[in-house]
mmCIF file of C-alpha atoms and ligand atoms in Angstrom:
data_model
loop_
_atom_site.group_PDB
_atom_site.id
_atom_site.type_symbol
_atom_site.label_atom_id
_atom_site.label_comp_id
_atom_site.label_asym_id
_atom_site.label_seq_id
_atom_site.Cartn_x
_atom_site.Cartn_y
_atom_site.Cartn_z
ATOM 1 C CA MET A 27 -4.448 10.783 22.449
ATOM 2 C CA GLN A 28 -6.787 10.367 19.443
ATOM 3 C CA VAL A 29 -8.542 7.002 19.368
ATOM 4 C CA ASN A 30 -11.039 5.338 17.058
ATOM 5 C CA ALA A 31 -14.609 4.999 18.282
ATOM 6 C CA ILE A 32 -18.220 4.564 17.194
ATOM 7 C CA ALA A 33 -20.642 7.363 17.970
ATOM 8 C CA ALA A 34 -24.369 7.919 17.850
ATOM 9 C CA VAL A 35 -25.111 11.188 16.086
ATOM 10 C CA ALA A 36 -28.908 11.382 16.323
ATOM 11 C CA PRO A 37 -31.686 9.300 17.946
ATOM 12 C CA ASP A 38 -32.814 7.787 14.655
ATOM 13 C CA ALA A 39 -29.535 7.602 12.694
ATOM 14 C CA PRO A 40 -27.110 4.669 12.455
ATOM 15 C CA LEU A 41 -24.037 4.797 14.680
ATOM 16 C CA GLU A 42 -20.935 5.840 12.760
ATOM 17 C CA ARG A 43 -17.162 5.729 13.005
ATOM 18 C CA THR A 44 -15.407 8.676 14.582
ATOM 19 C CA THR A 45 -12.326 9.578 16.600
ATOM 20 C CA ILE A 46 -12.292 10.931 20.153
ATOM 21 C CA GLU A 47 -9.665 12.436 22.408
ATOM 22 C CA ARG A 48 -8.558 10.590 25.558
ATOM 23 C CA ARG A 49 -6.760 12.651 28.204
ATOM 24 C CA GLU A 50 -3.248 12.075 29.553
ATOM 25 C CA VAL A 51 -3.093 9.662 32.467
ATOM 26 C CA GLY A 52 -3.295 11.528 35.791
ATOM 27 C CA GLU A 53 -1.475 10.580 38.995
ATOM 28 C CA HIS A 54 -4.167 8.164 40.202
ATOM 29 C CA GLU A 55 -5.398 7.080 36.798
ATOM 30 C CA VAL A 56 -4.902 4.114 34.504
ATOM 31 C CA ARG A 57 -5.185 3.868 30.737
ATOM 32 C CA ILE A 58 -6.819 0.711 29.473
ATOM 33 C CA ALA A 59 -6.533 -0.619 25.931
ATOM 34 C CA ILE A 60 -10.126 -1.756 25.451
ATOM 35 C CA LYS A 61 -10.355 -5.225 23.878
ATOM 36 C CA PHE A 62 -14.111 -5.891 24.077
ATOM 37 C CA ALA A 63 -17.185 -3.771 24.778
ATOM 38 C CA GLY A 64 -20.615 -5.280 25.396
ATOM 39 C CA ILE A 65 -23.812 -3.842 23.925
ATOM 40 C CA CYS A 66 -26.307 -3.256 26.739
ATOM 41 C CA HIS A 67 -29.951 -2.428 26.046
ATOM 42 C CA SER A 68 -29.315 0.716 28.147
ATOM 43 C CA ASP A 69 -26.928 1.908 25.400
ATOM 44 C CA ILE A 70 -29.843 1.628 22.980
ATOM 45 C CA HIS A 71 -32.376 3.338 25.298
ATOM 46 C CA THR A 72 -29.810 6.150 25.691
ATOM 47 C CA VAL A 73 -28.773 6.776 22.085
ATOM 48 C CA ARG A 74 -32.362 6.538 20.853
ATOM 49 C CA ALA A 75 -33.302 9.165 23.497
ATOM 50 C CA GLU A 76 -35.898 6.833 24.987
ATOM 51 C CA TRP A 77 -34.931 7.944 28.506
ATOM 52 C CA GLY A 78 -34.867 11.629 27.593
ATOM 53 C CA SER A 79 -32.944 13.945 25.332
ATOM 54 C CA ILE A 80 -29.146 13.693 25.260
ATOM 55 C CA ASP A 81 -26.259 15.549 23.648
ATOM 56 C CA TYR A 82 -24.874 14.148 20.379
ATOM 57 C CA PRO A 83 -22.482 12.879 19.258
ATOM 58 C CA ILE A 84 -22.181 10.309 22.036
ATOM 59 C CA VAL A 85 -19.916 7.272 22.425
ATOM 60 C CA VAL A 86 -21.695 4.732 24.615
ATOM 61 C CA GLY A 87 -20.648 1.358 26.071
ATOM 62 C CA HIS A 88 -20.333 0.488 29.767
ATOM 63 C CA GLU A 89 -19.270 -3.135 29.617
ATOM 64 C CA ILE A 90 -15.564 -2.599 29.101
ATOM 65 C CA ALA A 91 -12.823 -5.206 29.321
ATOM 66 C CA GLY A 92 -9.195 -4.657 28.372
ATOM 67 C CA VAL A 93 -5.560 -4.547 29.393
ATOM 68 C CA VAL A 94 -3.852 -1.836 31.450
ATOM 69 C CA GLU A 95 -1.296 -0.078 29.246
ATOM 70 C CA GLU A 96 -0.239 2.843 31.421
ATOM 71 C CA VAL A 97 -0.508 3.782 35.100
ATOM 72 C CA GLY A 98 -0.083 7.154 36.823
ATOM 73 C CA SER A 99 2.718 7.672 39.351
ATOM 74 C CA GLY A 100 0.362 7.335 42.335
ATOM 75 C CA VAL A 101 -1.437 4.186 41.199
ATOM 76 C CA THR A 102 -1.184 1.276 43.655
ATOM 77 C CA LYS A 103 -3.912 -1.150 42.567
ATOM 78 C CA PHE A 104 -2.892 -1.856 38.962
ATOM 79 C CA THR A 105 0.214 -2.563 36.958
ATOM 80 C CA VAL A 106 0.772 -2.578 33.207
ATOM 81 C CA GLY A 107 -0.550 -5.805 31.689
ATOM 82 C CA ASP A 108 -3.366 -6.363 34.223
ATOM 83 C CA HIS A 109 -6.756 -7.417 32.879
ATOM 84 C CA ALA A 110 -9.109 -4.621 33.866
ATOM 85 C CA GLY A 111 -12.731 -3.607 33.467
ATOM 86 C CA ILE A 112 -14.921 -0.536 33.690
ATOM 87 C CA GLY A 113 -18.677 -0.618 34.214
ATOM 88 C CA CYS A 114 -21.397 2.012 34.282
ATOM 89 C CA PHE A 115 -19.626 4.733 36.258
ATOM 90 C CA VAL A 116 -16.126 6.163 36.399
ATOM 91 C CA ASP A 117 -16.351 8.337 39.511
ATOM 92 C CA SER A 118 -18.630 9.456 42.344
ATOM 93 C CA CYS A 119 -18.519 12.250 44.949
ATOM 94 C CA ARG A 120 -16.722 9.983 47.499
ATOM 95 C CA GLU A 121 -18.207 12.057 50.373
ATOM 96 C CA CYS A 122 -21.953 11.420 50.571
ATOM 97 C CA GLU A 123 -23.639 8.885 52.840
ATOM 98 C CA ASN A 124 -23.913 6.365 49.998
ATOM 99 C CA CYS A 125 -20.292 6.735 48.905
ATOM 100 C CA LYS A 126 -19.115 6.320 52.506
ATOM 101 C CA ALA A 127 -21.354 3.288 52.964
ATOM 102 C CA GLY A 128 -19.943 1.567 49.871
ATOM 103 C CA LEU A 129 -23.067 2.265 47.823
ATOM 104 C CA ASP A 130 -21.342 4.525 45.313
ATOM 105 C CA ASN A 131 -23.696 3.285 42.573
ATOM 106 C CA TYR A 132 -26.433 5.247 44.385
ATOM 107 C CA CYS A 133 -24.380 8.446 44.732
ATOM 108 C CA ALA A 134 -26.448 11.377 43.468
ATOM 109 C CA ASN A 135 -23.295 12.745 41.828
ATOM 110 C CA MET A 136 -22.038 9.513 40.339
ATOM 111 C CA ILE A 137 -20.306 10.144 37.006
ATOM 112 C CA GLY A 138 -21.517 7.873 34.245
ATOM 113 C CA THR A 139 -19.066 6.169 31.910
ATOM 114 C CA TYR A 140 -20.947 8.046 29.184
ATOM 115 C CA ASN A 141 -23.635 10.713 28.969
ATOM 116 C CA ALA A 142 -22.049 12.620 31.872
ATOM 117 C CA ILE A 143 -19.500 15.357 32.519
ATOM 118 C CA GLY A 144 -16.244 14.108 34.018
ATOM 119 C CA ARG A 145 -14.166 15.808 36.729
ATOM 120 C CA ASP A 146 -12.105 17.355 33.948
ATOM 121 C CA GLY A 147 -15.218 19.206 32.761
ATOM 122 C CA LEU A 148 -15.425 17.243 29.515
ATOM 123 C CA PRO A 149 -18.144 14.809 28.416
ATOM 124 C CA THR A 150 -17.354 11.196 29.302
ATOM 125 C CA ALA A 151 -17.193 8.656 26.476
ATOM 126 C CA GLY A 152 -17.772 4.939 26.783
ATOM 127 C CA GLY A 153 -16.454 1.622 25.642
ATOM 128 C CA TYR A 154 -17.143 1.623 21.897
ATOM 129 C CA SER A 155 -13.607 2.979 21.572
ATOM 130 C CA GLU A 156 -10.010 1.780 21.640
ATOM 131 C CA GLN A 157 -8.759 3.310 24.876
ATOM 132 C CA ILE A 158 -10.128 4.733 28.123
ATOM 133 C CA VAL A 159 -8.565 6.615 31.023
ATOM 134 C CA ALA A 160 -10.101 6.382 34.501
ATOM 135 C CA ASP A 161 -9.340 6.746 38.202
ATOM 136 C CA GLU A 162 -7.993 3.455 39.537
ATOM 137 C CA ASN A 163 -10.645 3.382 42.296
ATOM 138 C CA TYR A 164 -13.353 2.918 39.659
ATOM 139 C CA VAL A 165 -11.535 0.219 37.696
ATOM 140 C CA LEU A 166 -12.060 -3.488 38.359
ATOM 141 C CA HIS A 167 -9.731 -6.476 38.269
ATOM 142 C CA ILE A 168 -10.887 -9.177 35.841
ATOM 143 C CA PRO A 169 -9.944 -12.720 36.924
ATOM 144 C CA GLN A 170 -7.272 -14.250 34.663
ATOM 145 C CA ASN A 171 -9.272 -17.410 33.982
ATOM 146 C CA LEU A 172 -12.092 -15.476 32.262
ATOM 147 C CA GLY A 173 -11.698 -14.458 28.627
ATOM 148 C CA LEU A 174 -12.000 -10.703 28.172
ATOM 149 C CA ASP A 175 -14.823 -11.221 25.649
ATOM 150 C CA VAL A 176 -17.017 -13.180 28.060
ATOM 151 C CA ALA A 177 -15.986 -10.956 30.981
ATOM 152 C CA ALA A 178 -17.006 -7.640 29.391
ATOM 153 C CA PRO A 179 -20.785 -8.140 29.933
ATOM 154 C CA LEU A 180 -20.193 -8.875 33.612
ATOM 155 C CA LEU A 181 -19.438 -5.178 34.100
ATOM 156 C CA CYS A 182 -23.118 -4.298 33.640
ATOM 157 C CA ALA A 183 -25.322 -7.344 32.968
ATOM 158 C CA GLY A 184 -23.383 -9.356 35.561
ATOM 159 C CA ILE A 185 -23.414 -6.864 38.418
ATOM 160 C CA THR A 186 -26.966 -5.655 37.722
ATOM 161 C CA THR A 187 -28.295 -9.158 38.319
ATOM 162 C CA TYR A 188 -25.759 -10.278 40.958
ATOM 163 C CA SER A 189 -26.618 -7.355 43.240
ATOM 164 C CA PRO A 190 -30.373 -8.019 43.665
ATOM 165 C CA LEU A 191 -29.842 -11.799 43.760
ATOM 166 C CA SER A 192 -27.358 -11.306 46.574
ATOM 167 C CA HIS A 193 -29.359 -8.597 48.401
ATOM 168 C CA TRP A 194 -32.603 -10.614 48.353
ATOM 169 C CA GLY A 195 -30.852 -13.828 49.383
ATOM 170 C CA ALA A 196 -30.913 -16.091 46.309
ATOM 171 C CA GLY A 197 -29.383 -19.380 47.410
ATOM 172 C CA PRO A 198 -30.159 -22.973 48.387
ATOM 173 C CA GLY A 199 -33.842 -23.487 49.196
ATOM 174 C CA LYS A 200 -34.925 -20.324 47.359
ATOM 175 C CA LYS A 201 -37.083 -20.349 44.234
ATOM 176 C CA VAL A 202 -35.967 -17.587 41.881
ATOM 177 C CA ALA A 203 -37.639 -16.613 38.612
ATOM 178 C CA VAL A 204 -35.995 -14.515 35.915
ATOM 179 C CA ILE A 205 -38.251 -12.657 33.469
ATOM 180 C CA GLY A 206 -36.657 -12.294 30.012
ATOM 181 C CA LEU A 207 -33.711 -14.310 28.691
ATOM 182 C CA GLY A 208 -31.629 -11.544 27.139
ATOM 183 C CA GLY A 209 -28.326 -10.022 28.209
ATOM 184 C CA LEU A 210 -29.260 -9.407 31.840
ATOM 185 C CA GLY A 211 -31.594 -12.385 32.040
ATOM 186 C CA HIS A 212 -29.068 -14.987 30.968
ATOM 187 C CA MET A 213 -26.578 -13.656 33.528
ATOM 188 C CA ALA A 214 -29.288 -13.777 36.215
ATOM 189 C CA VAL A 215 -29.869 -17.446 35.376
ATOM 190 C CA LYS A 216 -26.160 -18.320 35.503
ATOM 191 C CA LEU A 217 -25.561 -16.396 38.722
ATOM 192 C CA ALA A 218 -28.670 -17.587 40.575
ATOM 193 C CA HIS A 219 -27.777 -21.156 39.607
ATOM 194 C CA ALA A 220 -24.180 -20.673 40.819
ATOM 195 C CA MET A 221 -25.576 -19.279 44.108
ATOM 196 C CA GLY A 222 -27.521 -22.529 44.551
ATOM 197 C CA ALA A 223 -31.093 -21.310 43.981
ATOM 198 C CA GLU A 224 -33.799 -23.212 42.098
ATOM 199 C CA VAL A 225 -34.094 -21.150 38.925
ATOM 200 C CA SER A 226 -37.026 -20.654 36.554
ATOM 201 C CA VAL A 227 -37.079 -18.632 33.363
ATOM 202 C CA LEU A 228 -40.213 -16.751 32.329
ATOM 203 C CA SER A 229 -39.670 -16.030 28.634
ATOM 204 C CA GLN A 230 -42.114 -14.909 25.964
ATOM 205 C CA SER A 231 -41.917 -18.313 24.272
ATOM 206 C CA LEU A 232 -40.209 -21.709 24.634
ATOM 207 C CA LYS A 233 -37.813 -20.950 21.722
ATOM 208 C CA LYS A 234 -34.776 -20.643 24.005
ATOM 209 C CA LYS A 235 -35.736 -23.427 26.466
ATOM 210 C CA GLU A 236 -32.733 -25.643 25.718
ATOM 211 C CA ASP A 237 -30.360 -22.717 26.095
ATOM 212 C CA GLY A 238 -31.981 -21.688 29.357
ATOM 213 C CA GLU A 239 -31.583 -25.162 30.798
ATOM 214 C CA ARG A 240 -27.969 -25.345 29.638
ATOM 215 C CA LEU A 241 -27.298 -21.999 31.353
ATOM 216 C CA GLY A 242 -28.604 -23.370 34.650
ATOM 217 C CA ALA A 243 -32.397 -23.021 34.688
ATOM 218 C CA ASP A 244 -34.290 -25.836 36.414
ATOM 219 C CA HIS A 245 -37.591 -24.831 34.797
ATOM 220 C CA TYR A 246 -38.617 -22.801 31.750
ATOM 221 C CA TYR A 247 -42.038 -21.313 31.059
ATOM 222 C CA ALA A 248 -43.666 -19.316 28.254
ATOM 223 C CA THR A 249 -45.478 -16.189 29.384
ATOM 224 C CA SER A 250 -47.495 -16.185 26.141
ATOM 225 C CA ASP A 251 -49.272 -19.227 27.614
ATOM 226 C CA GLU A 252 -51.876 -17.919 30.093
ATOM 227 C CA SER A 253 -51.831 -21.200 32.036
ATOM 228 C CA THR A 254 -48.271 -20.326 33.168
ATOM 229 C CA PHE A 255 -49.745 -17.668 35.447
ATOM 230 C CA GLU A 256 -52.327 -20.053 36.916
ATOM 231 C CA ASP A 257 -49.893 -22.948 37.388
ATOM 232 C CA LEU A 258 -47.202 -20.831 39.058
ATOM 233 C CA ALA A 259 -49.401 -18.676 41.339
ATOM 234 C CA GLY A 260 -47.625 -18.110 44.682
ATOM 235 C CA GLU A 261 -44.534 -20.058 43.551
ATOM 236 C CA PHE A 262 -41.475 -17.799 43.907
ATOM 237 C CA ASP A 263 -39.478 -16.205 46.718
ATOM 238 C CA LEU A 264 -37.833 -13.780 44.325
ATOM 239 C CA ILE A 265 -38.539 -12.615 40.782
ATOM 240 C CA VAL A 266 -36.013 -10.510 38.864
ATOM 241 C CA ASN A 267 -37.588 -8.635 35.954
ATOM 242 C CA THR A 268 -34.984 -7.932 33.271
ATOM 243 C CA VAL A 269 -37.420 -7.019 30.492
ATOM 244 C CA SER A 270 -36.696 -3.840 28.527
ATOM 245 C CA ALA A 271 -40.396 -3.261 27.737
ATOM 246 C CA THR A 272 -43.361 -2.596 30.023
ATOM 247 C CA LEU A 273 -45.097 -5.737 31.294
ATOM 248 C CA ASP A 274 -48.398 -6.249 33.069
ATOM 249 C CA ILE A 275 -46.479 -6.471 36.336
ATOM 250 C CA VAL A 276 -49.577 -7.361 38.377
ATOM 251 C CA LYS A 277 -49.727 -10.774 36.705
ATOM 252 C CA TYR A 278 -46.135 -11.426 37.773
ATOM 253 C CA LEU A 279 -46.709 -10.192 41.344
ATOM 254 C CA GLY A 280 -49.268 -12.984 41.605
ATOM 255 C CA LEU A 281 -46.440 -15.507 41.150
ATOM 256 C CA LEU A 282 -44.776 -14.425 44.407
ATOM 257 C CA LYS A 283 -45.132 -16.302 47.676
ATOM 258 C CA THR A 284 -46.332 -14.403 50.717
ATOM 259 C CA SER A 285 -43.525 -11.934 51.613
ATOM 260 C CA GLY A 286 -41.867 -12.485 48.235
ATOM 261 C CA ALA A 287 -40.122 -9.745 46.273
ATOM 262 C CA LEU A 288 -40.218 -8.746 42.623
ATOM 263 C CA VAL A 289 -37.179 -6.676 41.713
ATOM 264 C CA GLN A 290 -37.296 -4.464 38.681
ATOM 265 C CA VAL A 291 -33.972 -4.089 36.873
ATOM 266 C CA GLY A 292 -35.362 -3.623 33.357
ATOM 267 C CA ALA A 293 -35.898 0.077 32.757
ATOM 268 C CA PRO A 294 -38.592 0.813 30.170
ATOM 269 C CA PRO A 295 -39.466 4.510 30.081
ATOM 270 C CA GLU A 296 -43.217 4.067 30.613
ATOM 271 C CA PRO A 297 -44.693 4.072 34.165
ATOM 272 C CA MET A 298 -46.066 0.879 35.769
ATOM 273 C CA GLN A 299 -49.625 0.475 37.069
ATOM 274 C CA VAL A 300 -49.798 -1.400 40.387
ATOM 275 C CA PRO A 301 -52.996 -1.647 42.437
ATOM 276 C CA ALA A 302 -52.289 -1.588 46.196
ATOM 277 C CA PHE A 303 -53.954 -4.970 46.740
ATOM 278 C CA ALA A 304 -51.451 -6.709 44.464
ATOM 279 C CA LEU A 305 -48.909 -5.926 47.199
ATOM 280 C CA VAL A 306 -50.763 -5.612 50.509
ATOM 281 C CA SER A 307 -52.751 -8.828 50.317
ATOM 282 C CA GLN A 308 -49.623 -11.017 50.515
ATOM 283 C CA ARG A 309 -47.070 -8.599 52.043
ATOM 284 C CA ARG A 310 -45.277 -8.525 48.720
ATOM 285 C CA THR A 311 -42.398 -6.218 47.851
ATOM 286 C CA LEU A 312 -41.998 -4.484 44.510
ATOM 287 C CA ALA A 313 -38.452 -3.144 44.418
ATOM 288 C CA GLY A 314 -35.824 -1.817 42.061
ATOM 289 C CA SER A 315 -32.090 -2.167 41.816
ATOM 290 C CA MET A 316 -29.456 -0.314 39.808
ATOM 291 C CA ILE A 317 -26.125 -1.928 38.831
ATOM 292 C CA GLY A 318 -23.955 -2.367 41.972
ATOM 293 C CA SER A 319 -21.171 -0.639 43.848
ATOM 294 C CA ILE A 320 -17.524 -0.824 42.835
ATOM 295 C CA ALA A 321 -16.847 -3.124 45.812
ATOM 296 C CA GLU A 322 -19.761 -5.396 44.930
ATOM 297 C CA THR A 323 -18.722 -5.424 41.272
ATOM 298 C CA GLN A 324 -15.299 -6.720 42.319
ATOM 299 C CA GLU A 325 -16.992 -9.285 44.577
ATOM 300 C CA MET A 326 -19.124 -10.400 41.599
ATOM 301 C CA LEU A 327 -16.079 -10.658 39.298
ATOM 302 C CA ASP A 328 -14.225 -12.743 41.897
ATOM 303 C CA PHE A 329 -17.326 -14.953 42.296
ATOM 304 C CA CYS A 330 -17.468 -15.397 38.501
ATOM 305 C CA GLY A 331 -13.757 -16.248 38.456
ATOM 306 C CA GLU A 332 -14.223 -18.898 41.165
ATOM 307 C CA HIS A 333 -17.297 -20.402 39.500
ATOM 308 C CA ASN A 334 -15.964 -19.929 35.961
ATOM 309 C CA VAL A 335 -18.999 -17.877 34.973
ATOM 310 C CA GLY A 336 -18.795 -15.667 31.884
ATOM 311 C CA ALA A 337 -21.432 -14.346 29.524
ATOM 312 C CA GLU A 338 -22.598 -16.149 26.372
ATOM 313 C CA VAL A 339 -21.407 -13.764 23.708
ATOM 314 C CA GLU A 340 -21.586 -13.155 19.993
ATOM 315 C CA VAL A 341 -18.445 -11.215 19.110
ATOM 316 C CA ILE A 342 -19.068 -8.690 16.337
ATOM 317 C CA SER A 343 -17.042 -6.178 14.374
ATOM 318 C CA ALA A 344 -17.585 -2.427 14.400
ATOM 319 C CA ASP A 345 -19.492 -2.683 11.122
ATOM 320 C CA GLN A 346 -22.125 -4.944 12.684
ATOM 321 C CA VAL A 347 -23.139 -2.658 15.554
ATOM 322 C CA ASN A 348 -26.241 -1.179 13.905
ATOM 323 C CA GLU A 349 -27.507 -4.595 12.900
ATOM 324 C CA ALA A 350 -26.837 -5.829 16.448
ATOM 325 C CA TYR A 351 -28.893 -2.944 17.883
ATOM 326 C CA ASP A 352 -31.869 -3.957 15.745
ATOM 327 C CA ARG A 353 -31.491 -7.587 16.757
ATOM 328 C CA VAL A 354 -31.398 -6.695 20.477
ATOM 329 C CA VAL A 355 -34.562 -4.634 20.105
ATOM 330 C CA HIS A 356 -36.254 -7.651 18.493
ATOM 331 C CA SER A 357 -35.175 -9.999 21.347
ATOM 332 C CA ASP A 358 -32.863 -11.736 18.863
ATOM 333 C CA VAL A 359 -29.723 -11.869 21.001
ATOM 334 C CA ARG A 360 -27.916 -14.948 22.327
ATOM 335 C CA TYR A 361 -27.087 -13.536 24.715
ATOM 336 C CA ARG A 362 -24.835 -10.492 24.499
ATOM 337 C CA PHE A 363 -23.271 -8.784 21.515
ATOM 338 C CA VAL A 364 -19.687 -7.817 22.251
ATOM 339 C CA ILE A 365 -17.704 -5.505 19.965
ATOM 340 C CA ASP A 366 -14.169 -6.595 19.125
ATOM 341 C CA THR A 367 -12.562 -3.173 19.406
ATOM 342 C CA SER A 368 -9.618 -4.185 17.197
ATOM 343 C CA THR A 369 -12.100 -3.693 14.317
ATOM 344 C CA LEU A 370 -12.624 -0.015 15.153
HETATM 345 P P1 NAP B 409 -32.040 -7.455 26.225
HETATM 346 O O1 NAP B 409 -30.776 -8.214 25.988
HETATM 347 O O2 NAP B 409 -32.738 -6.822 25.089
HETATM 348 O O3 NAP B 409 -33.030 -8.439 27.021
HETATM 349 C C1 NAP B 409 -34.363 -8.096 27.318
HETATM 350 C C2 NAP B 409 -35.221 -9.345 27.207
HETATM 351 O O4 NAP B 409 -36.545 -8.988 27.615
HETATM 352 C C3 NAP B 409 -35.376 -9.893 25.823
HETATM 353 O O5 NAP B 409 -34.349 -10.746 25.418
HETATM 354 C C4 NAP B 409 -36.706 -10.634 25.918
HETATM 355 O O6 NAP B 409 -36.514 -11.906 26.532
HETATM 356 C C5 NAP B 409 -37.489 -9.765 26.898
HETATM 357 N N1 NAP B 409 -38.413 -8.846 26.202
HETATM 358 C C6 NAP B 409 -38.088 -7.865 25.323
HETATM 359 N N2 NAP B 409 -39.190 -7.234 24.890
HETATM 360 C C7 NAP B 409 -40.232 -7.818 25.512
HETATM 361 C C8 NAP B 409 -41.640 -7.592 25.504
HETATM 362 N N3 NAP B 409 -42.195 -6.631 24.726
HETATM 363 N N4 NAP B 409 -42.409 -8.367 26.282
HETATM 364 C C9 NAP B 409 -41.873 -9.332 27.048
HETATM 365 N N5 NAP B 409 -40.558 -9.588 27.104
HETATM 366 C C10 NAP B 409 -39.748 -8.845 26.350
HETATM 367 O O7 NAP B 409 -31.778 -6.238 27.242
HETATM 368 P P2 NAP B 409 -30.739 -6.146 28.451
HETATM 369 O O8 NAP B 409 -29.481 -5.539 27.983
HETATM 370 O O9 NAP B 409 -30.739 -7.422 29.191
HETATM 371 O O10 NAP B 409 -31.452 -5.013 29.331
HETATM 372 C C11 NAP B 409 -32.756 -5.242 29.844
HETATM 373 C C12 NAP B 409 -33.295 -3.999 30.517
HETATM 374 O O11 NAP B 409 -32.529 -3.737 31.701
HETATM 375 C C13 NAP B 409 -33.199 -2.721 29.684
HETATM 376 O O12 NAP B 409 -34.364 -1.952 29.917
HETATM 377 C C14 NAP B 409 -31.975 -2.032 30.257
HETATM 378 O O13 NAP B 409 -31.977 -0.644 30.078
HETATM 379 C C15 NAP B 409 -32.123 -2.381 31.706
HETATM 380 N N6 NAP B 409 -30.888 -2.290 32.492
HETATM 381 C C16 NAP B 409 -31.017 -1.874 33.757
HETATM 382 C C17 NAP B 409 -29.911 -1.825 34.570
HETATM 383 C C18 NAP B 409 -30.043 -1.443 35.994
HETATM 384 O O14 NAP B 409 -29.042 -1.073 36.615
HETATM 385 N N7 NAP B 409 -31.215 -1.548 36.576
HETATM 386 C C19 NAP B 409 -28.646 -2.187 34.063
HETATM 387 C C20 NAP B 409 -28.574 -2.635 32.751
HETATM 388 C C21 NAP B 409 -29.694 -2.689 31.966
HETATM 389 P P3 NAP B 409 -37.358 -13.214 26.053
HETATM 390 O O15 NAP B 409 -37.101 -13.312 24.570
HETATM 391 O O16 NAP B 409 -36.753 -14.311 26.840
HETATM 392 O O17 NAP B 409 -38.784 -12.982 26.396
HETATM 393 ZN ZN1 ZN B 410 -25.901 -1.723 30.988
HETATM 394 ZN ZN1 ZN B 411 -21.403 10.195 46.665
#
């Protein structure tokens, strides 16, 4: 099946319209008519080759929400008409220790939704397209009460923040700080608030303070103000860093309580400098976390359905994607651009 899509053709060229081929639905596969696809900063790091060289052309997008249009004969989990989502990966080896332990997002042979080779031997292509075919075991159910536009970003921004918040115990009595109020950051605020934690935002400025408070933040601080780091020393149990650029992480480690954890989810390409004493002196943890498993992604979607949590989105047409990329890079996003794929 030929479908319309938007592809990156070079690291420094605008994305452009194209068509791609989607395979026939296999026995255990579903075909989803994509309705909305979120723009994640990882899409931008990838197509601009900031994480390393890639093969062009490439169709990115791993925040996919749509409607099941066709199911293979062996499919048991989905029926035609279901609201369904796909996140950052479409398969894994299913045999390694991580896959068996339900940590398929950490499978060494996980197959990315894009920038990977699928089991059929062909390059995978992501959500900036009209249709996608995937194995039912890597497809998620989207709760009916969530609009598909506000649900799409949950498939990456939602799970990437839910997983560390859950793993490091965000909840009542815990002080959680979120660095950066962008796509991931605004989901971290909503989710940590829904989990019952006391939430602070650490943003570059106070420009988005009212938004942050509306999204569930109890406190909002500007990191451009040096006094923030003095006033908040030793304040937080957990800090989630969602920033796409390199920060002076040592300053932020100083905001942790004894035994606190700072979890890196932002993925700038440059290495971090961390002196041992920033960690050892207060038994602090500096950790990382990558998306979440399929099972945890479903758990997150169900949690969002129960708590009526969706993303704050700006729906755009295919023609606005390049402008949206530039706005994301300039921290001018409130808070996720989502492509209406009917405009492809
Ligand atoms: P985003 O929407 O661009 O948000 C990033 C936010 O970081 C900005 O809105 C801004 O917030 C802050 N920021 C940007 N540049 C900054 C700078 N130079 N100094 C200080 N703060 C800055 O990006 P996103 O889609 O949320 O993604 C964020 C990062 O997470 C990216 O690196 C992405 O690749 C990564 N990511 C990782 C995973 C994972 O599994 N670990 C999954 C998805 C994405 P303020 O304006 O509030 O300061
Ligand atoms: Zn992403
Ligand atoms: Zn595996």
